[in-house]
Short mmCIF file of C-alpha atoms in Angstrom, two decimals:
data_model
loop_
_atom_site.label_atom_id
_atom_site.label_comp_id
_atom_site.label_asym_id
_atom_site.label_seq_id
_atom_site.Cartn_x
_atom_site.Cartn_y
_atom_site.Cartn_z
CA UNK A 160 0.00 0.00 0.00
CA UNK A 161 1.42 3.72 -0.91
CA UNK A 162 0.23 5.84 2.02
CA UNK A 163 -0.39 8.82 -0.07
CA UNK A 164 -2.59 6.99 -2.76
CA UNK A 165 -5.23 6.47 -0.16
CA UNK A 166 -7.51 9.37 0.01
CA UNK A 167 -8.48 10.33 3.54
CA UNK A 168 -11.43 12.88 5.23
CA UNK A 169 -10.34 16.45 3.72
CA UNK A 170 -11.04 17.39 7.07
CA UNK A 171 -8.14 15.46 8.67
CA UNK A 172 -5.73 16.63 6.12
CA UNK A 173 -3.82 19.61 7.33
CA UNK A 174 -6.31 20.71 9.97
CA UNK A 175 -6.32 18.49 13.30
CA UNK A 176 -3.23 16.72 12.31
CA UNK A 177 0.25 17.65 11.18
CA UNK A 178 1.50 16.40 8.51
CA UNK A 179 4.14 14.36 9.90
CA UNK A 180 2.09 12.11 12.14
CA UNK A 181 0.18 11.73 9.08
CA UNK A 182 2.47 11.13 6.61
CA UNK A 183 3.78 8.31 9.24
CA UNK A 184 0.62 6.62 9.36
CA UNK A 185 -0.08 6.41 6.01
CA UNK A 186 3.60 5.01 5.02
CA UNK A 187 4.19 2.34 8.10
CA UNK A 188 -0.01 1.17 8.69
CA UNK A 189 0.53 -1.93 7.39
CA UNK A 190 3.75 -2.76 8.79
CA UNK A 191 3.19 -2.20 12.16
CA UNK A 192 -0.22 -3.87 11.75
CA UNK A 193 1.54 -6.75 10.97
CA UNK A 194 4.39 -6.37 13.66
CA UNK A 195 1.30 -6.45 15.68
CA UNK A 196 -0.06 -8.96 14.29
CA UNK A 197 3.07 -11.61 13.94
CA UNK A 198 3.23 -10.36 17.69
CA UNK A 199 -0.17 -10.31 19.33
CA UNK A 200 -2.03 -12.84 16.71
CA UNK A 201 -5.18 -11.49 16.92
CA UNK A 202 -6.54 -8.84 14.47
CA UNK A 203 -8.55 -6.88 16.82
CA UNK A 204 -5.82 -6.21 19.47
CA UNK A 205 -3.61 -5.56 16.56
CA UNK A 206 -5.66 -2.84 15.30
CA UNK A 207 -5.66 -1.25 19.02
CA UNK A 208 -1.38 -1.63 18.89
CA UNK A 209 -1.48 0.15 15.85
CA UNK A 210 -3.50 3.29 16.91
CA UNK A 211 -2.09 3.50 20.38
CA UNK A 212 1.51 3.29 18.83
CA UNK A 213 0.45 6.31 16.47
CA UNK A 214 -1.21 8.05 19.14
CA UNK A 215 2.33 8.01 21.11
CA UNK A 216 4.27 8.63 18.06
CA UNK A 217 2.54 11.73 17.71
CA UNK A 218 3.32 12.59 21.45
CA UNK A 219 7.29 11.79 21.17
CA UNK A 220 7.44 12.87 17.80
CA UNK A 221 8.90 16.02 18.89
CA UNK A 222 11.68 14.01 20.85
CA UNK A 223 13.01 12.25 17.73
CA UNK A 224 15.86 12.84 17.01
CA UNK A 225 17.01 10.83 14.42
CA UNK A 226 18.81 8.42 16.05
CA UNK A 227 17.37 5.41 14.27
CA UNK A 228 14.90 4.98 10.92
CA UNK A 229 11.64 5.84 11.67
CA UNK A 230 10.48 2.98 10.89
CA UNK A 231 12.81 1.44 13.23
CA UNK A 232 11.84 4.22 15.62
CA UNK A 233 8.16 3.21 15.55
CA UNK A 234 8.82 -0.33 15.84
CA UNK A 235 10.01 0.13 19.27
CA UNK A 236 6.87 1.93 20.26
CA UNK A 237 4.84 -0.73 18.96
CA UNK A 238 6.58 -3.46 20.33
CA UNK A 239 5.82 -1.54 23.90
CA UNK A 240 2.34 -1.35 23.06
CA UNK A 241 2.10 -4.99 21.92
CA UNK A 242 4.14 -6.04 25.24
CA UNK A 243 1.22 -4.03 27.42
CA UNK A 244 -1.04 -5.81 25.68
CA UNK A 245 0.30 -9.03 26.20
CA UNK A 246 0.66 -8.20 30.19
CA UNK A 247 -2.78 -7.61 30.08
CA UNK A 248 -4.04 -10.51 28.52
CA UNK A 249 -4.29 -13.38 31.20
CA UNK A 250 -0.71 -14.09 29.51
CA UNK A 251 0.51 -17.62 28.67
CA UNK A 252 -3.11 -19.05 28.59
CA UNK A 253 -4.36 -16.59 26.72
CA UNK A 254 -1.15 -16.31 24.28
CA UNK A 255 -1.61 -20.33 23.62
CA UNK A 256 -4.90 -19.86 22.43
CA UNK A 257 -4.53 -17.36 20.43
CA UNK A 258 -1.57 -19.46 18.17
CA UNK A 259 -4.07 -21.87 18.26
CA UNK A 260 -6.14 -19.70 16.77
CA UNK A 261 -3.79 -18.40 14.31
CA UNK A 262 -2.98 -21.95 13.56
CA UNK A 263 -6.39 -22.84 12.70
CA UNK A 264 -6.82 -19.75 10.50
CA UNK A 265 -3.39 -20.71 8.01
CA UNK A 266 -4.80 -21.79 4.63
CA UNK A 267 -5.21 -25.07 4.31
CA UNK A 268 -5.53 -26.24 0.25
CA UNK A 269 -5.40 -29.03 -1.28
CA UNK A 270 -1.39 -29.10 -2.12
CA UNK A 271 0.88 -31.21 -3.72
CA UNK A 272 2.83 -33.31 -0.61
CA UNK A 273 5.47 -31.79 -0.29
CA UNK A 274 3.80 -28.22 -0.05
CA UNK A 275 1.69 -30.15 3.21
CA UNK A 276 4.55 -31.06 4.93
CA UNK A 277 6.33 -27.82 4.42
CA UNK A 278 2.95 -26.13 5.86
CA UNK A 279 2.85 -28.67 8.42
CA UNK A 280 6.47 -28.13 9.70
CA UNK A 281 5.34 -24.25 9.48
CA UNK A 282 2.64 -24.64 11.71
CA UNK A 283 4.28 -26.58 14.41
CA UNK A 284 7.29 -24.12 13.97
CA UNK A 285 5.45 -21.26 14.46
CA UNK A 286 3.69 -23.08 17.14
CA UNK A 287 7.04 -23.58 18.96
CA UNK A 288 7.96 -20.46 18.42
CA UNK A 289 4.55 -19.06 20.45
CA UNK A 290 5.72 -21.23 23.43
CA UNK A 291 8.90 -19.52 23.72
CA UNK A 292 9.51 -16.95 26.04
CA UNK A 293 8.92 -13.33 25.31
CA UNK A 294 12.51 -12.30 25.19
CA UNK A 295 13.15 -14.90 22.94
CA UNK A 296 10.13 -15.09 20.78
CA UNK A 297 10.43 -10.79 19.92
CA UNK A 298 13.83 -11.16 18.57
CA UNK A 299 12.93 -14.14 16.10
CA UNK A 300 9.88 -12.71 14.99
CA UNK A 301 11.56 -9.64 14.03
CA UNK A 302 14.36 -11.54 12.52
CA UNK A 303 12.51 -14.62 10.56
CA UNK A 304 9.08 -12.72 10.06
CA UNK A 305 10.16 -9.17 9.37
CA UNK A 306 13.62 -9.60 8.25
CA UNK A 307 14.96 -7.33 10.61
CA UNK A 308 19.37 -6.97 11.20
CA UNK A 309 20.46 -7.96 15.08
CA UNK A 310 21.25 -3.70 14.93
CA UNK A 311 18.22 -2.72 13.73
CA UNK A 312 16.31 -5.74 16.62
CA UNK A 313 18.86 -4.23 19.05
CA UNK A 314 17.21 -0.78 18.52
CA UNK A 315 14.12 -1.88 18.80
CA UNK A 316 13.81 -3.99 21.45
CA UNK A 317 16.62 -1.50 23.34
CA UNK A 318 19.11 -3.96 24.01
CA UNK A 319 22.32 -5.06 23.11
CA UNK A 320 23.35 -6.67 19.51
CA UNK A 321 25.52 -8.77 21.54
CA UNK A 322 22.02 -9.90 23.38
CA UNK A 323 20.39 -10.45 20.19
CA UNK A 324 22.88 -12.72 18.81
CA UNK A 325 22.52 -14.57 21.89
CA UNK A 326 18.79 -14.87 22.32
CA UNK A 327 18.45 -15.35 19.19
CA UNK A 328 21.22 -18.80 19.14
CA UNK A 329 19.17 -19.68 21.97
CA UNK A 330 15.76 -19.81 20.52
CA UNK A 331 17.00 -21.08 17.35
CA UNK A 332 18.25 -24.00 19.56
CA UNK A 333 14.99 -24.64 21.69
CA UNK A 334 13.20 -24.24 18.55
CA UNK A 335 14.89 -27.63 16.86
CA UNK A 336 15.22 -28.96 19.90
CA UNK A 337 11.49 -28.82 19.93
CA UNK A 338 10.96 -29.77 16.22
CA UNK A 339 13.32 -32.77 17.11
CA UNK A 340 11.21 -34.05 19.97
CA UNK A 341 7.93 -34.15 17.97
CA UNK A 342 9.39 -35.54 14.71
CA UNK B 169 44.85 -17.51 10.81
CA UNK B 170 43.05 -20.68 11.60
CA UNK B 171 40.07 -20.83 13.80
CA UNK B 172 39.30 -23.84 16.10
CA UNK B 173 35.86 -26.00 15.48
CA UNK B 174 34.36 -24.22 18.79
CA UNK B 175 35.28 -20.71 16.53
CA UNK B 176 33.84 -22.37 13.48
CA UNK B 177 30.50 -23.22 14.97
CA UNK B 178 30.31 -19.72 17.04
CA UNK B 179 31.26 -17.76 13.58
CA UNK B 180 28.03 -20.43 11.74
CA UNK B 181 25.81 -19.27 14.66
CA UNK B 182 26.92 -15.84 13.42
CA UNK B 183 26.40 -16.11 9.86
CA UNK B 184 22.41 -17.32 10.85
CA UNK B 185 22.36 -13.37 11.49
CA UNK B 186 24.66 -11.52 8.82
CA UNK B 187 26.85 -10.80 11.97
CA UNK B 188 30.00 -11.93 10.05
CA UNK B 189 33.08 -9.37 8.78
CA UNK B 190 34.68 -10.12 5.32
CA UNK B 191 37.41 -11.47 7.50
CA UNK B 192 35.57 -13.66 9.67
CA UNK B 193 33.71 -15.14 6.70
CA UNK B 194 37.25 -15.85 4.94
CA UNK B 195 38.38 -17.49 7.96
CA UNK B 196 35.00 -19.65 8.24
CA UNK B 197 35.05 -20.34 4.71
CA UNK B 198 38.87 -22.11 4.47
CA UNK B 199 37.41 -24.13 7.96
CA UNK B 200 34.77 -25.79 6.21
CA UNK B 201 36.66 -26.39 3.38
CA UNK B 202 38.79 -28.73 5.42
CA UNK B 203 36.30 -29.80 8.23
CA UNK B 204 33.35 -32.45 7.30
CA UNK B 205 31.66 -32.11 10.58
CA UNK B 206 31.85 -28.28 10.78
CA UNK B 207 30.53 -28.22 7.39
CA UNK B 208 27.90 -30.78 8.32
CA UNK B 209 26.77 -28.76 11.49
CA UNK B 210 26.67 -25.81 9.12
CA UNK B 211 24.42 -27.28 6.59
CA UNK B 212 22.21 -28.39 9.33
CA UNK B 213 21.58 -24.96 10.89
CA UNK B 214 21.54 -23.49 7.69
CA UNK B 215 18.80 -25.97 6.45
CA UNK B 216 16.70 -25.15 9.94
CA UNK B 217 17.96 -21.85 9.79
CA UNK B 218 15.74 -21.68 6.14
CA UNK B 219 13.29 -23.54 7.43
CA UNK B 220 12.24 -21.11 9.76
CA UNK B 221 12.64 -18.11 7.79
CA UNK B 222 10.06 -19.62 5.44
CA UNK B 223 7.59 -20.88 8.30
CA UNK B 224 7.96 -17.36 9.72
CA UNK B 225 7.99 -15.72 6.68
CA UNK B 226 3.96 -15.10 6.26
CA UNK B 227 3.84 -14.73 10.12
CA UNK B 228 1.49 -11.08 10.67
CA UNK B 229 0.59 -11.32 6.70
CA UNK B 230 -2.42 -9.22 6.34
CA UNK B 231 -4.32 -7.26 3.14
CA UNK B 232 -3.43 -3.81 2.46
CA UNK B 233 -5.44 -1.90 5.48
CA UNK B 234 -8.72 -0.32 3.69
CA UNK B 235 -9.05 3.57 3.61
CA UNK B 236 -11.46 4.17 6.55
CA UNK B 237 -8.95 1.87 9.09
CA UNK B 238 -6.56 4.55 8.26
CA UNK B 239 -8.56 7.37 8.77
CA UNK B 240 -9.72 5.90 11.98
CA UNK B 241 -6.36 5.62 13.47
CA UNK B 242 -5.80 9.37 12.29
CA UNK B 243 -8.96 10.96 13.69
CA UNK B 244 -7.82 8.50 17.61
CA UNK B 245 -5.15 10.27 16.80
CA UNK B 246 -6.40 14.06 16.26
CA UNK B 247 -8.84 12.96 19.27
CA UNK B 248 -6.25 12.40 21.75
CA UNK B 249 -4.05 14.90 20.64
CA UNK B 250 -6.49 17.50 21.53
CA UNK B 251 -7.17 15.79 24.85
CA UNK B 252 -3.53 16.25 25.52
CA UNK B 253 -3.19 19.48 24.77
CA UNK B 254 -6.26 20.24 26.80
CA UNK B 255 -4.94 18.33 29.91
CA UNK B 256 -1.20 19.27 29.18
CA UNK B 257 -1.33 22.43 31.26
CA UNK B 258 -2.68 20.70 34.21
CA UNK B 259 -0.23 18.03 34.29
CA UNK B 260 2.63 20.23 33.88
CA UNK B 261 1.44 22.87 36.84
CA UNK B 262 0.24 19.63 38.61
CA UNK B 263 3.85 18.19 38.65
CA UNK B 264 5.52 21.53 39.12
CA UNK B 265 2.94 21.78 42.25
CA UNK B 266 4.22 18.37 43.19
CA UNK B 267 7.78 18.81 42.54
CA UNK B 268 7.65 22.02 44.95
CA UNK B 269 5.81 19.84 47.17
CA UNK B 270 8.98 17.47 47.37
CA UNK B 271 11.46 20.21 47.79
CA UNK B 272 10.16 21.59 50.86
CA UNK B 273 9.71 18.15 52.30
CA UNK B 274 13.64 17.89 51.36
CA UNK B 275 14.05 21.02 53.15
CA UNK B 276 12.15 20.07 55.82
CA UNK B 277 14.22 17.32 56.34
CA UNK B 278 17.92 18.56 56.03
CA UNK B 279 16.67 21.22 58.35
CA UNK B 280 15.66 18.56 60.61
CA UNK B 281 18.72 16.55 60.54
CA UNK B 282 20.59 18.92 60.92
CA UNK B 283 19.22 20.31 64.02
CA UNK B 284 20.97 20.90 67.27
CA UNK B 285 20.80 18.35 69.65
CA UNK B 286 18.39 18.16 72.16
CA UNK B 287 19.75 19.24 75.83
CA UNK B 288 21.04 15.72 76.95
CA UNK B 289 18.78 13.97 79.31
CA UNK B 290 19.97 12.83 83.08
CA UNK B 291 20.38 9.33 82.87
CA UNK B 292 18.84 6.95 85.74
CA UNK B 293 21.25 6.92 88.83
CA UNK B 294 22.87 3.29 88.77
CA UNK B 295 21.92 1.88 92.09
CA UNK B 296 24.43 -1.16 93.37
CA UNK B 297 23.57 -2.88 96.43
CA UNK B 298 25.20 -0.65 98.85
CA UNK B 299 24.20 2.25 100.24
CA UNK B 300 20.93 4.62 98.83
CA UNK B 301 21.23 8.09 98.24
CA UNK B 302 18.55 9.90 100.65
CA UNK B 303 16.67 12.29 99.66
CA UNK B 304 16.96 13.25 95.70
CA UNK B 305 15.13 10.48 95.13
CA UNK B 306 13.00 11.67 91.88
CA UNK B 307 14.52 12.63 88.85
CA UNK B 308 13.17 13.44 86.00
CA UNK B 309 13.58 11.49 82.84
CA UNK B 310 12.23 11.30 79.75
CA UNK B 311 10.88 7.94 79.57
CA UNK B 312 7.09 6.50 79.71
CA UNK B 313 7.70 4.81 82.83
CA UNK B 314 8.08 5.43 86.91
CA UNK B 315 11.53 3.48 87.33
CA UNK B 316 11.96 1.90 90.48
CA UNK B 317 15.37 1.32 91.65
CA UNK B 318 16.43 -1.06 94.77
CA UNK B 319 19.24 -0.63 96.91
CA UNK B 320 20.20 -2.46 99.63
CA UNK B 321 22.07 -1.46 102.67
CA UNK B 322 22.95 -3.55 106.19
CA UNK B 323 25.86 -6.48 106.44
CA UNK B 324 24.30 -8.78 103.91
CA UNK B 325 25.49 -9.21 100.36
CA UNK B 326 24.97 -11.42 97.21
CA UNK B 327 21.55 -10.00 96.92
CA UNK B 328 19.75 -11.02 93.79
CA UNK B 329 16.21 -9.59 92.53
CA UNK B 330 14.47 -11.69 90.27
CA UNK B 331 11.04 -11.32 87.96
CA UNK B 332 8.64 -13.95 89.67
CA UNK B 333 7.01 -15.67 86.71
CA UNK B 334 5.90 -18.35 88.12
CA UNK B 335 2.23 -17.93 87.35
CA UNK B 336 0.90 -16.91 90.70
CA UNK B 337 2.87 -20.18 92.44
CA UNK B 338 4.41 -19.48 95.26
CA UNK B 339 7.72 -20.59 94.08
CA UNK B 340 11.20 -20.37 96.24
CA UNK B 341 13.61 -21.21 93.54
CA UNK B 342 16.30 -24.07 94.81
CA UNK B 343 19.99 -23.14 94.78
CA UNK B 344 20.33 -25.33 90.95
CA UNK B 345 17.15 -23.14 89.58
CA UNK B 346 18.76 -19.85 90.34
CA UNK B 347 21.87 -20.94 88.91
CA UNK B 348 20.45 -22.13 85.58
CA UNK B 349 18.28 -19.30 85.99
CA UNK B 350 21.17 -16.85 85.98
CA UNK B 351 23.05 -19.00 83.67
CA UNK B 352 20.40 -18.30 81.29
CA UNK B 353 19.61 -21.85 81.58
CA UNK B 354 16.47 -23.49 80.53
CA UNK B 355 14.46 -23.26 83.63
CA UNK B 356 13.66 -20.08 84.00
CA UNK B 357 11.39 -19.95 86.18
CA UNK B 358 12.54 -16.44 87.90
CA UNK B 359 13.99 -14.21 85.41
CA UNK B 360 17.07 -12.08 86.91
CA UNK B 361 16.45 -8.16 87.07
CA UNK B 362 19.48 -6.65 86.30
CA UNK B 363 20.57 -3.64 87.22
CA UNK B 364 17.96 -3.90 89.97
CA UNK B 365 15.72 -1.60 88.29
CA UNK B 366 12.52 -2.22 87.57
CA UNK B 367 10.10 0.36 84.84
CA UNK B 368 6.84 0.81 85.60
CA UNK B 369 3.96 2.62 84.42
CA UNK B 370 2.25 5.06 87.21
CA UNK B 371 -0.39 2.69 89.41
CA UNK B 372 0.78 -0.57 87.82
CA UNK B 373 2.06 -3.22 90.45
CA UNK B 374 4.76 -5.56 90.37
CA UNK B 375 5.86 -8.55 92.88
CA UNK B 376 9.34 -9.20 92.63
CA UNK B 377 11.41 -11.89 94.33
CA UNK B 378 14.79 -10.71 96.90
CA UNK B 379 17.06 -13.70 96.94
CA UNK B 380 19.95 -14.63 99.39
CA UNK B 381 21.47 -17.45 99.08
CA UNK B 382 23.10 -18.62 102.33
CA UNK B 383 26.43 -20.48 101.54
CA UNK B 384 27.88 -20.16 105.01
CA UNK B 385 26.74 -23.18 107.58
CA UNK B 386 25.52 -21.07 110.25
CA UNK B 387 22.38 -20.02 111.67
CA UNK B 388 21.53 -16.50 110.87
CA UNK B 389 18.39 -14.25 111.85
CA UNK B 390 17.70 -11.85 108.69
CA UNK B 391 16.47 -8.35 109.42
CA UNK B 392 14.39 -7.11 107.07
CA UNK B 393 13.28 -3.48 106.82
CA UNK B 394 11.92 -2.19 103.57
CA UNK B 395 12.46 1.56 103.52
CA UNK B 396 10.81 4.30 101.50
CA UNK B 397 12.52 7.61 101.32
CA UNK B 398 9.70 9.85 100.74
CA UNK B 399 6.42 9.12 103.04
CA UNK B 400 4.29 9.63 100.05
CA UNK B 401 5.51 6.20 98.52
CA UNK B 402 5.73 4.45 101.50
CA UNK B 403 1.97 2.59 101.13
CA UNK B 404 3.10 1.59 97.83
CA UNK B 405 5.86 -0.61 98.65
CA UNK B 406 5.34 -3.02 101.48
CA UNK B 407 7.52 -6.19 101.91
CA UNK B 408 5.54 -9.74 102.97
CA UNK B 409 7.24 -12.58 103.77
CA UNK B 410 6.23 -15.47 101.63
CA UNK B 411 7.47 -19.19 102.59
CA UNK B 412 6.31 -22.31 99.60
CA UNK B 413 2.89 -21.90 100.48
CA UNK B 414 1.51 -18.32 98.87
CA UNK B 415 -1.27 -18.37 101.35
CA UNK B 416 0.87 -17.85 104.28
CA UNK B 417 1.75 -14.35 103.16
CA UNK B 418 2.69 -12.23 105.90
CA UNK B 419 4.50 -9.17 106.48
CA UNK B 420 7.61 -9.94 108.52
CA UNK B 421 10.06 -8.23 109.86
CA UNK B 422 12.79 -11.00 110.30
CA UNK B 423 13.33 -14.38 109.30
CA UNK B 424 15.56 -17.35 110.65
CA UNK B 425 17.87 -19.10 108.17
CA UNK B 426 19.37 -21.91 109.38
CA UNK B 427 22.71 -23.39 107.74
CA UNK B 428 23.19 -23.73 104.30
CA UNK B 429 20.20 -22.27 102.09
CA UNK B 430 18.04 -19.81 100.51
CA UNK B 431 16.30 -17.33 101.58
CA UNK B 432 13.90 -15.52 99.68
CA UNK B 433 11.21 -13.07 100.09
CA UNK B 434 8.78 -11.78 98.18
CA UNK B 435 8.49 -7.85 97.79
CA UNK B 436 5.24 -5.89 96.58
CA UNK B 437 6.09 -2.91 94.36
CA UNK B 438 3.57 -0.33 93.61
CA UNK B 439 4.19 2.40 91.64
CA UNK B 440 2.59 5.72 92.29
CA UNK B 441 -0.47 6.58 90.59
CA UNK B 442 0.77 10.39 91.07
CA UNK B 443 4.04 9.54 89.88
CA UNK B 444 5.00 11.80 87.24
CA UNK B 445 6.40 9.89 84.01
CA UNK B 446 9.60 9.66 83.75
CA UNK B 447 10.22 10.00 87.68
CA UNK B 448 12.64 7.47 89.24
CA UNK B 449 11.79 6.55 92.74
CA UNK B 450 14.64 4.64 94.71
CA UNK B 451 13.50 1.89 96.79
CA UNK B 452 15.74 0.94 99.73
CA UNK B 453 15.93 -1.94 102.01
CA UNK B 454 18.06 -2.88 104.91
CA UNK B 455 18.96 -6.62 105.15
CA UNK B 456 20.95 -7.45 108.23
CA UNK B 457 22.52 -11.29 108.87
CA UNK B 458 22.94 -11.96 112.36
CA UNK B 459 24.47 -14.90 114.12
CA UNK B 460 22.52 -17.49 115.69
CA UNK B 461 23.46 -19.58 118.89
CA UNK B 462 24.53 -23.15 117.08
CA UNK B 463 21.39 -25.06 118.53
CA UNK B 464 22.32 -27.93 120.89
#
């Protein structure tokens, strides 16, 4: 989606809002919709990341100071709203169902075998990867689902690349180690 | 330079994330070209490694958002903007309010610790077992309580004053109790006062227990004469003889002792209901051991 191709209220243009925070929500929407979705898996709660992530972008916006991308930049926020979201869900229950969920929803067509077992291995990957913990299960989705550098995950998840590199070995081990036990 | 297989495997881990230099990469890449099972364990992350960028890859996949989702998110956002700037004064006078708040409590309290001391307050005259002072008898403290100190005067000595807790049991405590007693022992059935002061609060009452142990084997008469300096506090202390049984409680003036053994008495201690706080009223008592003809 181009931002500026899609035609929003003449009265929102240039009148409540400043251009920037506009501009910004028209060009990163759909990315941090699905950051929040990849994140939260659930389409509801992601719309509510998205708008609460503009709606403190707009309120730090001032504060930026180029330091990172701004995409980068609004990652970070997102990620903090998706984390408060999490915290207020009823947590690992709730988390569980909701892959369960977003297992259920993957398309399922009729596909040649090889194309099943590849979807099969995805779904019990990604359903590994929902069992992991949160400090481990950030990093990979930003790095396998978002192709995101260990910098540009260090940025946004305001920790070390050093850390990175190491939560991410981690996961990647608990995540065969898991694929190994149910093969 | 040639890396070891634990390098190898920690530069592979690497390479899963782009993390490797030129350099590193070089040296990685002239490893595996002479090391099977480096290149194997390479080939197997790097298979997994693809395997989950491709499981992951549609993770959060979603249709372009439609128009009015956009505008939505724009008009929250116009919405709580305003809000913002309507509250925005508030909060900032609200925390300057508060922040002022917090410096005078900080002054408040550097002022405070740093204040001069207090004029020093008299501390309770130690009493010992000899001789009372007379007359000065009430000082003033600061304290919640009417302390009570006992002195002793006359030709006895190795007097001990002990806590009677011996729920309402007349109890003379045998030479071996006293000494576990004072040991700290287990049986602590009289609990030592030390000091031989005793805190009170004005009108409460207290029994202690006077102790003398006789170790000489002789026959002594013990002459026993509680004395109160000041007449107002003399119906408050009173001394009453008490042998094992409690019933036979009588106020005595002396008591035989013969040979080795103890003698103890129990003592009745009042403190003044008119006793300002903080007063310390001295309690004195004159104990006199005389000799006994050795019986025939």
């Amino acid at each position: 989606m181009t931002g500026m191709a899609i035609d929003a209220p003449d009265r929102l243009r240039g009148q409540e809002l400043g251009a920037d925070i506009e501009a910004l929500v028209y060009t990163h929407y759909d990315a941090i919709f699905r950051l929040a979705l990849s994140i939260l898996a659930d389409a509801d709660e992601a719309e509510d990341a998205v708008q609460e992530t503009f709606i403190a972008a707009d309120r730090a916006l001032a504060q930026y100071r180029g330091q990172s991308s701004l995409k980068t930049w609004l990652f970070a926020i997102a990620i903090n709203q998706c984390r408060q979201m999490l915290r207020k869900r009823k947590r690992r229950q709730a988390l569980t169902d909701a892959w369960q969920t977003a297992r259920l929803l993957l398309p399922r067509p009729a596909l040649p075998e090889e194309t099943m077992t590849h979807t099969e291995t995805a779904v019990l990957l990604r359903d590994a990867v929902a069992e992991l913990k949160d400090k481990h299960r950030l990093p990979v989705i930003l790095r396998y689902a978002h192709n995101m550098t260990a910098p540009e995950i260090a940025q946004i998840l305001q920790i070390s690349e050093g850390t990175v590199h190491s939560r991410l070995h981690y996961a990647r081990r608990e995540l065969k180690h898991k694929m190994e036990t149910r093969d | 330079m040639a890396i070891s297989h634990r390098q190898a495997k920690l530069y592979i881990d690497m390479a899963l994330d782009n993390a490797l230099s030129a350099a590193m990469q070089a040296r990685l890449d002239e490893h595996l070209a002479n090391c099977a099972g480096c290149r194997a364990y390479a080939q197997e992350w790097m298979q997994f490694d693809d395997k989950l960028s491709r499981s992951l890859a549609g993770l959060g996949d979603a249709p372009p958002a439609p128009p009015h989702k956009v505008a939505a998110v724009l008009t929250a956002v116009a919405v709580r903007r305003q809000r913002w700037r309507f509250w925005q004064p508030f909060q900032m006078s609200g925390r300057l309010v508060l922040n002022g708040v917090m410096l005078v409590a900080l002054i408040f309290a550097v002022f405070w610790l740093l204040r001069p001391p207090e004029t020093a307050v008299d501390s309770p005259t130690p009493v010992t077992s000899t001789i009372t002072p007379a007359a000065d008898t009430v000082t003033s403290l600061t304290s919640d309580y009417v302390v009570i100190h006992f002195a002793f005067t006359g030709s006895v000595e190795g007097l001990q004053l002990y806590h009677p807790a011996c729920d309402g049991v007349a109890y003379i405590p045998q030479p071996e109790t006293l000494a576990s007693t004072t040991a700290g022992g287990k049986t602590n059935y009289c609990e030592l006062i030390t000091s031989n002061t005793l805190l009170l609060k004005p009108g409460e009452a207290r029994q202690i227990l006077l102790v003398y142990r006789n170790t000489q084997d002789d026959d002594v008469t013990l002459t026993f004469t509680p004395q109160s300096i000041n007449e107002w506090e003399r119906p408050f202390v009173q001394a009453i003889c008490k042998q094992k049984d409690i019933q036979a409680r009588q106020t005595c003036a002396s008591y035989e002792v013969r040979g080795e053994g103890v003698w103890a008495r129990y003592i009745d201690v009042k403190a003044p209901e008119a006793a300002p706080l903080g007063s310390s009223i001295v309690v004195q008592f004159n104990l006199n051991r005389q000799a006994l003809p050795i019986k025939p």
